[in-house]
Structures are given as C-alpha cells and as structure tokens.
Amino acid sequence: MPLEPIQAKHPADVSHVPLRRDACILDVFDMHCAACAVLIEDGLASTGGVSRVRVHYATQRARVTFDPTLTTVEKLLKRIEDLGYTADTGAGVDRSNIVRRQRHRHTWGFGLSALCATQVMMLTLPRFLAGAEMEPELAPLLDWAAFALVLPVIGWTARPFYRGAQREFRLRRPGMDSAVTLGIASAFVGSMWHLLADTGVLYFDSVAMFVALLLGVRWLEWEQRERSQTVIHAASRRERSVDVMRFDATRAGEQMELTPVDAVVVGDRLWIRTGEAIPVDAMMESAFADLDESLLTGESVSMRRLSGCVVNAGAVNTGAAIIISATHTVAASTERRLMDLADDSIKPESLALADLVARYFMPALMLVSGATFVAMLPLGTGVALERAIAVLIISCPCALALAAPAAHAKAFAGLLSRGVVLRRADALARLEKADAFVLDKTGTLSMPEVQGLVSLRDGFSASRALAIIAVLERAANHPLATALRAIELPDAAGLAATDLKWSPGEGVSGVIDGVAYRFGRAEFAGALAEASAGHDAAMRLWLADRQGIVGALEIAEVPRPDALPLVRALQRRGSVEILSGDHEQKTLAIAKLLQIPIAAGALSPEQKALRIRQLQTEGRTVVMMGDGVNDSLGFAGADIAVAVSTATDAARASADMVCVSPRLTAIAEVIDYSRTVGSVVRGNFVWSIAYNLIAIPFAVAGVVNPLVASVGMALSSAVVMLNVMRLDRATGRQS
C-alpha cells in the first residue's frame, strides 16, 4: 500500500503568505581583493528590486535576495559584467576552463611585465651610473629604447588596473586600482614630458617595475585563493553524498527508500522530515509547508508555502513532514548545500576594517599625494612630481587591504579541510577566546543502541512492533531514528503510514493500517504507570495505540569513540559541562564515563539558554555544541554555536560553525587553528599599518624615489601573503 501525501490539518491561510523574495547564488570568478567585493555589493545593491546582497570574498560568490517582479538573475549577471567582472549561476559552468584562462592571463601579464621591467632596468642603469659623462648621442637612444619597452606594460599588462579604476570611477568610489592607475599615468606622462623636453628624470623603470611587482603579488594571492577554492569545491562534493528519503514504485505499490541526493532526478518524489533541508529545487505536493528560508533570503520568519509552489533547495522544513517533487537535480539547484553554509551576513571587525580601507583610505591617499605635489612645487616641478608619484606608489594599501581578507579566505578553506564549515566569519575571532564549553549529549557525545523489545502485549510479535516503530521514526530526524531505520526489518516494507508527526524531545505519532500509534517517552505514549514500575524507565521508549501500551523499546547509550579525546582537549582550554534534554540518569552516566564533573539532564531549551547566560555573566566566552532542533535557543544565546556532523539541517542553519567531519576531535583542532588565524591577521595588520606610517613620510621627504617605492610596496604585500601561507602549516595539515 502506498504512502499517502501528508495533508493539512487546517486550511491554509493565504493571507498570511509573505511577499515572495527570490534568492540566487552567483559565482564571481575574478575578485582580487576585498575592495572588489565592496564594489560588487554596492553595484548590486543599487539595482532595482534587490533587497539584500552579500558578496563573500572567501568563496568568490555573491548571494542576492531580490523581487522577481522587478529584476531577474540575468539582469543581475549583466550588472556584474557591467562592473567588469565575470559571473555565472554555477550550473553547468566549466570552472576548470575558467581557472585555466585566468592562470594563463596571470602568467602572461606578469611574465611580459617582468621581462620588460628587467630590460628597462638594463637600459636605465648605465644611464644612471654614467650621468653627465654619457655621450650625448647615446643617452637619447637609451631613453627612447626604455620608452619602447615600457609601452607593452602600459598598453597591455596594466589593463586590469585600468578596468578596475574605470569600475571605481563609475561607482564614484576610488580604490586601489584608481591609485595604481593614477601612479602609472602620472609617472608615464611625466616621463614623456621630460623625454620630449630633454630635461628632468624619467620613471619608465619605476612604471615597469611597479606593474610587474604588483601583478606578481596579485598572481601569488590568486594562486593561494584558488587552492582554497579547490578545497571548498571538494568539500561541497563530499557533502552532496548525503541520503534523502525517496518514493520508489514497486509491485506492491510505492515505498520509501534512502537514496544518495546525487541520484535524485527530475520528477522524483521526496519525503522531507521536520528539521530537514530541502535537498533540491522542487514543487510542493503536500497541502502546505512552513519553511525557514533564512539561508536563502535572510528573512528569519518561517514562510508558508502551499501545494503547487516552487520551493528552493536549502529551505529548512520547520513544520510537519512534507512531500515534494524534484524539479532540478542537486547540481542544478539554486543552492549548493555546503557552500551555502558560508558566511552570508556578518563580517568580523578585521574584514570591516578592510572595507574602510577600500572606501576611505584611497581618497585620503590621493589628497596626501596632491598636497605633496603642491608643497614641493617651490623645489621644482620635477621634484614635486617625483615625490607625489613616490607617495602614490609606496603607500598603495594593497597589503592593508589583503591583511584580513586573504587570511580569512585561507582560513575558510583550512577549516573545510578539517571538516568544519565556517558560517559566520566573526565566530572565528570569538572561538579564539573560548573558555567554557557546553555540550549536548545524545548525538553529540553519545549514540543510542537498540537492545530489544520488552513488555510486549500478548499477540503482538516483536518483529511487527519494531516495524511499526521504524515506520513511525521516518518522521523523526535524530540519532535514535537513524539507528532504528538502519535495522533490516522485512515487515516494515509493506506498512503504509499517514499523519506522521514528530514532536522533538517527546516522540512520534502516526496512523498505520488504520491504527493510530504513539512512540516515545512514557508521558507522550501514556505509559506513566508502566514506566514508574521499572527502575530502568529512563532507558525505555514506549509504543502505544488506542488500546494502551503495545510494548517498550529498551535502548542503551554509549559514548562516541572520540568523545573522550574531545572532552580532554576542551578541558585543557576551559570548563566543560553537559546540558541535555534527556533523562538525568542517562546524562549523569555518560558524564561519568567521559569524566565531566558538571552535567544536568531533563533540561528544556529555555533552561539550557539560561545556563549559558549565567556563564556569560561570569565573563566566560561560551561555545555550545549540539545536533538537534531543541538546541536552537542555546545556539542563539551562545557566543559560538557548533553543530556536529549528525546535526539536523535546522541546527546547522542556526549554527556559527558546522562540523561536517564525523571526527569530534576536528572541533578541538579548529580551536587551535582559530588562534593561529588570529595571530596571522593581527601580524598582518601590525605590519601593514606600520609600513604605511613609516613609508609615507619617507616618500614625502624624498628619501625614496618611485623605483624604490614600487619595490617597497610589492614587498609589503608579499610579506602579508607569506604570512598567510603560514596557515598551510598550522597544526600540521595542508589547507
């Protein structure tokens, strides 16, 4: 007998349906700094119909929420292209071909500019050493030869800076490309003036070296970021190996089976449990659904979707189980599950500072350069121009702008290589200071084991009771349900269920072959009298129908193999305690096995949140780790919320970090890694700020010329990137 679609128990109120907001994820392939992300954000935000936009520099993606009646994805892509960047929805895109073309462009740009720069230096050096003693016929020849060699640099390899400056000019926001272009143009035009007038100093060597070094640093930064992207996409493919519940037609009717999400094809009917995310774009078959679409739209209020509505992958089912029909495969869906767990709303203070650099530092730098030129005019136009150019070049804030974004992009990939997804970038800085760890029990530190059935009603076989329980648990999304569904039960294949409902922390209910069943805690199943008669009631869950108790399922709970190493690692960093909604007896037993002195069971979500607030009032930075829907309040109150690998999609949606690795010890590794990341970011900022504070006065005073300034600027950026590369070696793992 086929499973029937779950119907609404009350009419859907269309008046409560919020206005539709569509969301899309766009890949942007050629952002090279945080200023690019700022420009794209501002450019998209100014597009009509766009209500929210977040450009993530680490993942090279833009998430846009928009009104589909006012704009379309095609218009958004066109807007990004108008800004001078390449973008796509990611579906069917040959990323390897795009990367190959970008690497080819970086290689040729840097190679040609470096070749021209070295040749110009070979011509300029004799001219500089000989000075007035050089033959009058030879000096112009060397100067014009240097001019000819710098033309490929000016006309071709420096084009990325011109395009960037053009973008910034259109948005009326001068940035680093504007400063670079202004420096190149000033040095080249000034040199041409002196060449034609046969007087003054030529800066062709400075221009060529400046462009070559800057392109070299950008190439280095691009290669590092591309390595990070490789890790990110590999992790995304690993995440898509999850299973979903799919209806499968058989001779006996239509049964449900677990199938890899990558195997889902258009037209497949899927069953989505409470707390689960919709894995692919689909059409609603159930009468209605309450969906949390905050991952897609940024709206925190649940949305009511009616039968026939299109639902996007990534939306979390917060109501009863529903049935959907796939309209796209997972690869073509509008949201790729793991990638969409990336930071979409909150920036750490370090990245916010990078935004300030992109917005305000460059205009101030140009004012300083202009003021230097005016102040030095009494010394001569040549001196004034040379010092103004030196100020523009030496203080170009490439290092300062890369200090945080490059480190966070690397850290994002480094965390993924350890099996942890960073959803909110600011959580990494808080994790560095964590000194109190609050852990959920079931699914986080321990896993349930099914022992068998006891107290069976006469005439009711154990195999049928287990089959009924397994079918009821299809509605649930917790570790015990997973363990029950994993048991091979032939009797369950022929059972049909309707009106399935999961009450997290209590139990499941449904109608099977016309009989209403309830399975869960004693109070939920109506077995308080039977439970009070047994000393081990905390280790039993009860199955009941309208006639009374059918039987009790005896379960045991054992610590996860790596739970004790995790606890010991956390205890070296601060206090550790268990806060569980499970029975006090079971909670204390696990706490004793794991040597955790503080533990409390039978707690409501509100009580967990209260304990977290108490720790915070003591000045502690609290990390909460959990896996279930009933952890959402604690997650919201904790300084850092970490969802473990077995967590529901609802828990993942509210977490700051998601541990997709089955290794619990990965969480302890990430805490150490967060401290290394913090050290790298602070070191980058100290170096970048100190460099600019020291370099600008030297340039104004004329201590450094434009050539030395270009070398200093490139070296400052290279120091930042080399410091970021330390994260490759952090904790002995390659990211």
PDB file of C-alpha atoms in Angstrom, residues 192-362:
ATOM      1  CA  MET A 192      57.101  61.533 -21.576  1.00  0.00           C
ATOM      2  CA  TRP A 193      57.168  65.261 -20.829  1.00  0.00           C
ATOM      3  CA  HIS A 194      60.775  65.085 -19.674  1.00  0.00           C
ATOM      4  CA  LEU A 195      61.721  62.869 -22.636  1.00  0.00           C
ATOM      5  CA  LEU A 196      60.266  65.278 -25.194  1.00  0.00           C
ATOM      6  CA  ALA A 197      61.668  68.330 -23.384  1.00  0.00           C
ATOM      7  CA  ASP A 198      65.026  66.560 -22.901  1.00  0.00           C
ATOM      8  CA  THR A 199      65.079  67.547 -19.231  1.00  0.00           C
ATOM      9  CA  GLY A 200      64.316  66.048 -15.827  1.00  0.00           C
ATOM     10  CA  VAL A 201      64.120  62.450 -14.591  1.00  0.00           C
ATOM     11  CA  LEU A 202      62.467  59.527 -16.421  1.00  0.00           C
ATOM     12  CA  TYR A 203      60.402  56.989 -14.471  1.00  0.00           C
ATOM     13  CA  PHE A 204      59.980  54.266 -17.121  1.00  0.00           C
ATOM     14  CA  ASP A 205      61.893  51.812 -14.950  1.00  0.00           C
ATOM     15  CA  SER A 206      59.667  52.624 -11.963  1.00  0.00           C
ATOM     16  CA  VAL A 207      56.486  52.165 -14.005  1.00  0.00           C
ATOM     17  CA  ALA A 208      57.557  48.803 -15.425  1.00  0.00           C
ATOM     18  CA  MET A 209      58.813  47.507 -12.073  1.00  0.00           C
ATOM     19  CA  PHE A 210      55.707  48.770 -10.240  1.00  0.00           C
ATOM     20  CA  VAL A 211      53.354  46.956 -12.613  1.00  0.00           C
ATOM     21  CA  ALA A 212      55.444  43.772 -12.665  1.00  0.00           C
ATOM     22  CA  LEU A 213      55.716  43.526  -8.882  1.00  0.00           C
ATOM     23  CA  LEU A 214      52.060  44.322  -8.308  1.00  0.00           C
ATOM     24  CA  LEU A 215      50.955  41.739 -10.877  1.00  0.00           C
ATOM     25  CA  GLY A 216      53.301  39.228  -9.255  1.00  0.00           C
ATOM     26  CA  VAL A 217      51.740  39.796  -5.837  1.00  0.00           C
ATOM     27  CA  ARG A 218      48.242  39.501  -7.289  1.00  0.00           C
ATOM     28  CA  TRP A 219      49.222  36.273  -9.020  1.00  0.00           C
ATOM     29  CA  LEU A 220      50.559  34.891  -5.740  1.00  0.00           C
ATOM     30  CA  GLU A 221      47.358  35.889  -3.949  1.00  0.00           C
ATOM     31  CA  TRP A 222      45.216  34.392  -6.750  1.00  0.00           C
ATOM     32  CA  GLU A 223      47.060  31.057  -6.619  1.00  0.00           C
ATOM     33  CA  GLN A 224      46.616  30.896  -2.849  1.00  0.00           C
ATOM     34  CA  ARG A 225      42.922  31.691  -3.165  1.00  0.00           C
ATOM     35  CA  GLU A 226      42.479  29.157  -5.965  1.00  0.00           C
ATOM     36  CA  ARG A 227      43.997  26.467  -3.775  1.00  0.00           C
ATOM     37  CA  SER A 228      41.424  27.411  -1.164  1.00  0.00           C
ATOM     38  CA  GLN A 229      38.661  27.208  -3.777  1.00  0.00           C
ATOM     39  CA  THR A 230      39.769  23.695  -4.682  1.00  0.00           C
ATOM     40  CA  VAL A 231      39.322  22.648  -1.056  1.00  0.00           C
ATOM     41  CA  ILE A 232      35.921  24.372  -0.880  1.00  0.00           C
ATOM     42  CA  HIS A 233      34.562  22.679  -4.002  1.00  0.00           C
ATOM     43  CA  ALA A 234      35.937  19.295  -2.952  1.00  0.00           C
ATOM     44  CA  ALA A 235      34.175  19.659   0.391  1.00  0.00           C
ATOM     45  CA  SER A 236      30.978  20.645  -1.420  1.00  0.00           C
ATOM     46  CA  ARG A 237      31.109  17.442  -3.463  1.00  0.00           C
ATOM     47  CA  ARG A 238      31.669  15.389  -0.299  1.00  0.00           C
ATOM     48  CA  GLU A 239      28.636  16.981   1.341  1.00  0.00           C
ATOM     49  CA  ARG A 240      26.428  16.032  -1.586  1.00  0.00           C
ATOM     50  CA  SER A 241      26.861  12.359  -0.656  1.00  0.00           C
ATOM     51  CA  VAL A 242      24.049  12.658   1.934  1.00  0.00           C
ATOM     52  CA  ASP A 243      20.962  10.449   1.624  1.00  0.00           C
ATOM     53  CA  VAL A 244      17.365  11.531   1.168  1.00  0.00           C
ATOM     54  CA  MET A 245      14.071   9.648   1.523  1.00  0.00           C
ATOM     55  CA  ARG A 246      12.629   8.919  -1.940  1.00  0.00           C
ATOM     56  CA  PHE A 247       9.427   7.181  -3.019  1.00  0.00           C
ATOM     57  CA  ASP A 248      10.083   4.121  -5.159  1.00  0.00           C
ATOM     58  CA  ALA A 249       7.427   2.359  -7.222  1.00  0.00           C
ATOM     59  CA  THR A 250       7.255  -1.435  -6.692  1.00  0.00           C
ATOM     60  CA  ARG A 251       4.764  -4.177  -7.483  1.00  0.00           C
ATOM     61  CA  ALA A 252       3.300  -3.736  -4.034  1.00  0.00           C
ATOM     62  CA  GLY A 253       2.761  -0.029  -4.549  1.00  0.00           C
ATOM     63  CA  GLU A 254       5.034   2.820  -3.612  1.00  0.00           C
ATOM     64  CA  GLN A 255       7.571   2.506  -0.817  1.00  0.00           C
ATOM     65  CA  MET A 256      10.209   4.843   0.583  1.00  0.00           C
ATOM     66  CA  GLU A 257      13.927   4.201   0.324  1.00  0.00           C
ATOM     67  CA  LEU A 258      17.074   6.066   1.261  1.00  0.00           C
ATOM     68  CA  THR A 259      18.954   7.231  -1.807  1.00  0.00           C
ATOM     69  CA  PRO A 260      22.002   9.484  -2.343  1.00  0.00           C
ATOM     70  CA  VAL A 261      20.949  13.032  -3.114  1.00  0.00           C
ATOM     71  CA  ASP A 262      23.177  12.985  -6.202  1.00  0.00           C
ATOM     72  CA  ALA A 263      20.954  10.199  -7.587  1.00  0.00           C
ATOM     73  CA  VAL A 264      17.789  12.316  -7.406  1.00  0.00           C
ATOM     74  CA  VAL A 265      16.408  13.096 -10.877  1.00  0.00           C
ATOM     75  CA  VAL A 266      13.699  15.464 -12.034  1.00  0.00           C
ATOM     76  CA  GLY A 267      10.280  14.048 -11.136  1.00  0.00           C
ATOM     77  CA  ASP A 268      11.384  12.058  -8.065  1.00  0.00           C
ATOM     78  CA  ARG A 269       9.051  12.380  -5.094  1.00  0.00           C
ATOM     79  CA  LEU A 270      10.886  13.055  -1.825  1.00  0.00           C
ATOM     80  CA  TRP A 271       9.818  12.994   1.796  1.00  0.00           C
ATOM     81  CA  ILE A 272      11.241  15.818   3.919  1.00  0.00           C
ATOM     82  CA  ARG A 273      11.121  15.383   7.676  1.00  0.00           C
ATOM     83  CA  THR A 274      10.857  18.068  10.338  1.00  0.00           C
ATOM     84  CA  GLY A 275      14.145  19.926  10.690  1.00  0.00           C
ATOM     85  CA  GLU A 276      15.475  18.681   7.349  1.00  0.00           C
ATOM     86  CA  ALA A 277      16.586  20.934   4.499  1.00  0.00           C
ATOM     87  CA  ILE A 278      15.049  20.567   1.060  1.00  0.00           C
ATOM     88  CA  PRO A 279      17.909  18.991  -0.948  1.00  0.00           C
ATOM     89  CA  VAL A 280      16.899  20.095  -4.476  1.00  0.00           C
ATOM     90  CA  ASP A 281      14.644  22.644  -6.097  1.00  0.00           C
ATOM     91  CA  ALA A 282      11.176  21.114  -6.111  1.00  0.00           C
ATOM     92  CA  MET A 283       7.394  21.541  -6.329  1.00  0.00           C
ATOM     93  CA  MET A 284       5.190  21.217  -3.248  1.00  0.00           C
ATOM     94  CA  GLU A 285       2.827  18.207  -3.253  1.00  0.00           C
ATOM     95  CA  SER A 286       1.645  18.463   0.351  1.00  0.00           C
ATOM     96  CA  ALA A 287      -1.115  20.936   1.133  1.00  0.00           C
ATOM     97  CA  PHE A 288       1.248  23.356   2.823  1.00  0.00           C
ATOM     98  CA  ALA A 289       4.664  23.646   4.442  1.00  0.00           C
ATOM     99  CA  ASP A 290       6.299  26.013   6.902  1.00  0.00           C
ATOM    100  CA  LEU A 291       9.820  26.686   5.685  1.00  0.00           C
ATOM    101  CA  ASP A 292      12.755  28.573   7.162  1.00  0.00           C
ATOM    102  CA  GLU A 293      14.322  30.232   4.109  1.00  0.00           C
ATOM    103  CA  SER A 294      16.768  32.427   6.026  1.00  0.00           C
ATOM    104  CA  LEU A 295      19.751  30.735   4.369  1.00  0.00           C
ATOM    105  CA  LEU A 296      18.403  31.909   1.024  1.00  0.00           C
ATOM    106  CA  THR A 297      16.621  35.183   1.651  1.00  0.00           C
ATOM    107  CA  GLY A 298      17.911  36.413   5.006  1.00  0.00           C
ATOM    108  CA  GLU A 299      14.328  36.502   6.336  1.00  0.00           C
ATOM    109  CA  SER A 300      14.189  34.852   9.765  1.00  0.00           C
ATOM    110  CA  VAL A 301      10.384  34.362   9.766  1.00  0.00           C
ATOM    111  CA  SER A 302       9.065  30.981   8.567  1.00  0.00           C
ATOM    112  CA  MET A 303       7.364  31.138   5.182  1.00  0.00           C
ATOM    113  CA  ARG A 304       4.104  29.336   4.361  1.00  0.00           C
ATOM    114  CA  ARG A 305       4.328  27.532   1.009  1.00  0.00           C
ATOM    115  CA  LEU A 306       1.213  25.979  -0.494  1.00  0.00           C
ATOM    116  CA  SER A 307       0.659  22.979  -2.744  1.00  0.00           C
ATOM    117  CA  GLY A 308       1.988  23.703  -6.224  1.00  0.00           C
ATOM    118  CA  CYS A 309       4.508  26.307  -5.028  1.00  0.00           C
ATOM    119  CA  VAL A 310       8.141  26.104  -6.077  1.00  0.00           C
ATOM    120  CA  VAL A 311      10.462  25.551  -3.103  1.00  0.00           C
ATOM    121  CA  ASN A 312      14.201  26.118  -3.292  1.00  0.00           C
ATOM    122  CA  ALA A 313      16.917  23.804  -2.070  1.00  0.00           C
ATOM    123  CA  GLY A 314      18.307  24.843   1.294  1.00  0.00           C
ATOM    124  CA  ALA A 315      14.996  25.874   2.852  1.00  0.00           C
ATOM    125  CA  VAL A 316      14.516  24.043   6.183  1.00  0.00           C
ATOM    126  CA  ASN A 317      11.214  22.336   6.942  1.00  0.00           C
ATOM    127  CA  THR A 318      10.108  23.662  10.341  1.00  0.00           C
ATOM    128  CA  GLY A 319       6.630  22.057  10.303  1.00  0.00           C
ATOM    129  CA  ALA A 320       5.313  18.538   9.785  1.00  0.00           C
ATOM    130  CA  ALA A 321       6.855  16.174   7.251  1.00  0.00           C
ATOM    131  CA  ILE A 322       6.031  17.063   3.642  1.00  0.00           C
ATOM    132  CA  ILE A 323       6.174  15.567   0.170  1.00  0.00           C
ATOM    133  CA  ILE A 324       7.868  17.383  -2.708  1.00  0.00           C
ATOM    134  CA  SER A 325       8.536  16.599  -6.362  1.00  0.00           C
ATOM    135  CA  ALA A 326      12.046  17.374  -7.639  1.00  0.00           C
ATOM    136  CA  THR A 327      12.222  19.900 -10.488  1.00  0.00           C
ATOM    137  CA  HIS A 328      16.036  20.053 -10.627  1.00  0.00           C
ATOM    138  CA  THR A 329      18.966  17.833  -9.766  1.00  0.00           C
ATOM    139  CA  VAL A 330      21.214  18.783  -6.856  1.00  0.00           C
ATOM    140  CA  ALA A 331      23.892  20.136  -9.214  1.00  0.00           C
ATOM    141  CA  ALA A 332      21.395  22.449 -10.943  1.00  0.00           C
ATOM    142  CA  SER A 333      19.587  23.660  -7.826  1.00  0.00           C
ATOM    143  CA  THR A 334      19.733  27.288  -6.785  1.00  0.00           C
ATOM    144  CA  GLU A 335      21.554  26.445  -3.559  1.00  0.00           C
ATOM    145  CA  ARG A 336      24.501  24.113  -3.037  1.00  0.00           C
ATOM    146  CA  ARG A 337      24.126  22.848   0.480  1.00  0.00           C
ATOM    147  CA  LEU A 338      27.594  23.054   1.972  1.00  0.00           C
ATOM    148  CA  MET A 339      28.680  26.158   0.069  1.00  0.00           C
ATOM    149  CA  ASP A 340      25.554  27.967   1.223  1.00  0.00           C
ATOM    150  CA  LEU A 341      26.555  27.411   4.845  1.00  0.00           C
ATOM    151  CA  ALA A 342      29.260  30.008   4.236  1.00  0.00           C
ATOM    152  CA  ASP A 343      29.195  33.405   5.920  1.00  0.00           C
ATOM    153  CA  ASP A 344      26.285  35.351   4.434  1.00  0.00           C
ATOM    154  CA  SER A 345      25.582  38.166   6.833  1.00  0.00           C
ATOM    155  CA  ILE A 346      28.142  39.022   9.481  1.00  0.00           C
ATOM    156  CA  LYS A 347      31.682  40.223   8.871  1.00  0.00           C
ATOM    157  CA  PRO A 348      34.395  40.188  11.518  1.00  0.00           C
ATOM    158  CA  GLU A 349      35.851  43.505  12.579  1.00  0.00           C
ATOM    159  CA  SER A 350      39.021  42.784  10.607  1.00  0.00           C
ATOM    160  CA  LEU A 351      37.091  42.452   7.355  1.00  0.00           C
ATOM    161  CA  ALA A 352      35.075  45.544   8.203  1.00  0.00           C
ATOM    162  CA  LEU A 353      38.388  47.411   8.522  1.00  0.00           C
ATOM    163  CA  ALA A 354      39.326  46.174   5.053  1.00  0.00           C
ATOM    164  CA  ASP A 355      36.067  47.687   3.783  1.00  0.00           C
ATOM    165  CA  LEU A 356      37.004  51.004   5.405  1.00  0.00           C
ATOM    166  CA  VAL A 357      40.372  50.874   3.643  1.00  0.00           C
ATOM    167  CA  ALA A 358      38.630  50.324   0.337  1.00  0.00           C
ATOM    168  CA  ARG A 359      36.151  53.151   0.966  1.00  0.00           C
ATOM    169  CA  TYR A 360      38.147  55.915   2.671  1.00  0.00           C
ATOM    170  CA  PHE A 361      41.884  55.298   2.658  1.00  0.00           C
ATOM    171  CA  MET A 362      42.364  55.745  -1.077  1.00  0.00           C
TER     172      MET A 362
END
